[in-house]
Coordinates of C-alpha atoms in Angstrom, one line a residue:
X148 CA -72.6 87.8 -17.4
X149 CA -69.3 89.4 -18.5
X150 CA -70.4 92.7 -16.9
X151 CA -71.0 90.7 -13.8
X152 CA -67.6 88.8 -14.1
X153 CA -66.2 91.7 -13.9
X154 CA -68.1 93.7 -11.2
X155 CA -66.7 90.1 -9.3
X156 CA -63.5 90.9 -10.5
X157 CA -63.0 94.2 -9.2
X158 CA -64.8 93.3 -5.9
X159 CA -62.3 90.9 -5.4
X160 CA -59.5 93.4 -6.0
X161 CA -61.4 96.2 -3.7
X162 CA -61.4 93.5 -1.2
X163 CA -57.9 92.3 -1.5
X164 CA -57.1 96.3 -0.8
X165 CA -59.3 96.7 1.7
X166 CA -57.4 93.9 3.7
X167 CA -54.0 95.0 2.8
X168 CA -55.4 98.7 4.1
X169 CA -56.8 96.7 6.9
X170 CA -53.4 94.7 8.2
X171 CA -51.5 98.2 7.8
X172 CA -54.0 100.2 10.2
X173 CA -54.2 97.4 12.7
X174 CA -50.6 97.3 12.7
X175 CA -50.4 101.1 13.4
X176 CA -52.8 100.7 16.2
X177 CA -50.6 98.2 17.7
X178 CA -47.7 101.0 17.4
X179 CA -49.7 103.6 18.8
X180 CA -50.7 101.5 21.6
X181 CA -47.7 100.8 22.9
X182 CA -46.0 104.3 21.9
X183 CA -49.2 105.7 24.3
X184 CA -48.2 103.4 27.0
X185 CA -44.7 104.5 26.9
X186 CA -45.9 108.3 27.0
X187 CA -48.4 107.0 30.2
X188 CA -45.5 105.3 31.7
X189 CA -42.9 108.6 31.1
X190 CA -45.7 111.6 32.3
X191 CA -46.1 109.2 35.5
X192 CA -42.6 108.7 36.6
X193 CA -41.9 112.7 35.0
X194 CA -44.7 113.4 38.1
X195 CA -43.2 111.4 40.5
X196 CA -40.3 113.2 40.2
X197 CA -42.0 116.4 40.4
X198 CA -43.2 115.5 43.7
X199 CA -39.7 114.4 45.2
X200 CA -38.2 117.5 44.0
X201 CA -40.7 119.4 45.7
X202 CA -39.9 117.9 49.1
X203 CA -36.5 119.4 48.1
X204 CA -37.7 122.3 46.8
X205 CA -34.8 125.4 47.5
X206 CA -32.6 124.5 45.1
X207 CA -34.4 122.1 42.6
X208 CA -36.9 125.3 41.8
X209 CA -35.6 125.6 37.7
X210 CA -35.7 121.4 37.8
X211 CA -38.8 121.3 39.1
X212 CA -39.7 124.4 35.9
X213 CA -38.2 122.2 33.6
X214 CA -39.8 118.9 34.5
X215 CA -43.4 120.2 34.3
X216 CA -43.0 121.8 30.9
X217 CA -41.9 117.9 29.8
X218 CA -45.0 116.7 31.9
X219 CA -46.9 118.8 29.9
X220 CA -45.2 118.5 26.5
X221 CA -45.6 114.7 27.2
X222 CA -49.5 114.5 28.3
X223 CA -49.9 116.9 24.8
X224 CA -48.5 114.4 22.8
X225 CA -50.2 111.4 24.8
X226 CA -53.5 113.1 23.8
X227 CA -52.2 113.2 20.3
X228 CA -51.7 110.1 20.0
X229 CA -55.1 108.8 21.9
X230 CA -56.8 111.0 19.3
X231 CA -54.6 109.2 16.2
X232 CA -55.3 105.8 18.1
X233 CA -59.1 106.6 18.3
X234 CA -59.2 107.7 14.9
X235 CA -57.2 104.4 13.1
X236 CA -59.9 102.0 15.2
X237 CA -62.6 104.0 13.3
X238 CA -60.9 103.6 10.2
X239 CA -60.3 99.7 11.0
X240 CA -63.9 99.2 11.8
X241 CA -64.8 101.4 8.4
X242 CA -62.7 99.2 6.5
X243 CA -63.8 96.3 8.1
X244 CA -67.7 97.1 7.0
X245 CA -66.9 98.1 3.8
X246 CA -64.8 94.5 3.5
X247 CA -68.0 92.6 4.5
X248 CA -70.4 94.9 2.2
X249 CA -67.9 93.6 -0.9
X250 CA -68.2 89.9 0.4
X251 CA -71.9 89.8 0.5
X252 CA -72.5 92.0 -3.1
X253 CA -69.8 89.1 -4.3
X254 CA -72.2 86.5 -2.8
X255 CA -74.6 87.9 -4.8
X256 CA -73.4 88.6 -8.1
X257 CA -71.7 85.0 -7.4
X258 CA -75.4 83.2 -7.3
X259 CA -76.6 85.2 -10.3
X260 CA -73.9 84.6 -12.8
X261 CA -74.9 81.0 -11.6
X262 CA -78.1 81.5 -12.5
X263 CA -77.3 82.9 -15.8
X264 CA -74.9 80.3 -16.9
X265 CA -77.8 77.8 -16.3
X266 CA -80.7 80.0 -18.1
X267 CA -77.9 80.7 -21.2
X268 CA -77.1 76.7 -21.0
X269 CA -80.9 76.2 -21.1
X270 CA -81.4 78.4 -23.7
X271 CA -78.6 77.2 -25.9
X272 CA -80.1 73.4 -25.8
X273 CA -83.5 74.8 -27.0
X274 CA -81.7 76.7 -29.8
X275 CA -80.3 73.3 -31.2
X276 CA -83.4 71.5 -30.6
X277 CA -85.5 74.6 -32.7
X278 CA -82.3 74.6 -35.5
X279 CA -82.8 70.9 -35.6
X280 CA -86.6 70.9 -35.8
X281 CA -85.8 73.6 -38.6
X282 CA -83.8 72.2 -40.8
X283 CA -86.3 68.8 -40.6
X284 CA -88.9 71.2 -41.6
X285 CA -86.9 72.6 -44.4
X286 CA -85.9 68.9 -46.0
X287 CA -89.6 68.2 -45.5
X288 CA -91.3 71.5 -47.4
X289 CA -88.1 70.3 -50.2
X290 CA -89.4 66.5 -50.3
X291 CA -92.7 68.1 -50.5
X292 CA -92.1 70.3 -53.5
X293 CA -90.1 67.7 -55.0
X294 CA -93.1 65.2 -55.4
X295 CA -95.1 68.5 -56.5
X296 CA -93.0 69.1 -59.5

């Protein structure tokens, strides 16, 4: 039972963790997401400008350099970041199974440390009963030697 206790205790704690781990990854996502919206939003007006300076092309050839090398520096780190934002949802969702594999072992070693309270409380009363039944047996065999002697 103690063992158990304390398998419950440190599921508790894993679980606790697990949350706290949980809250910090979903609120990463949530910064990610909106950083990669940003990044969508910049590489589309960065291309839009692109294609007005190419209506102006003559003089606007080292702008129009200059603007593609952000356009691309841009869509790099937008696939960085789709990569990072793919990889915290698998760690979420990781977290998140491991969470509910901890509740359900709790359940479990919950219902048994149950169970053994009641068999050690069932136990206990027949251990009274079998000392009482003793010890009635004992003054009987002295009665009985008593009248012997």
């Amino acid at each position: 039972v103690e063992s158990l206790e304390k398998s419950l205790g440190s599921y508790s704690s894993q679980i606790a963790s697990l949350r706290s781990e949980i809250a910090t990854l979903e609120s990463e996502d949530r910064s990610l997401s909106t950083d990669h919206s940003h990044l969508q939003a910049a590489v589309s007006e960065k291309q839009s400008e692109v294609e007005s300076l190419k209506k102006s092309l003559g003089s606007y050839s080292s702008q129009i350099a200059s603007l593609r090398s952000e356009v691309a520096t841009l869509e790099s780190e937008d696939r960085s970041l789709s990569k990072d934002h793919s990889s915290l949802r698998a760690a979420v969702s990781e977290k998140r199974s491991e969470v509910e594999s901890l509740e359900k072992s709790l359940g479990s070693y919950s219902s048994q440390i149950a169970s053994f309270r009641s068999e050690i409380a069932t136990l206990e009363s027949e251990d009274r009963s079998l000392s009482t039944d003793h010890s009635n047996l004992q003054a009987a065999v002295f009665e009985k030697r008593s009248e012997v002697e």
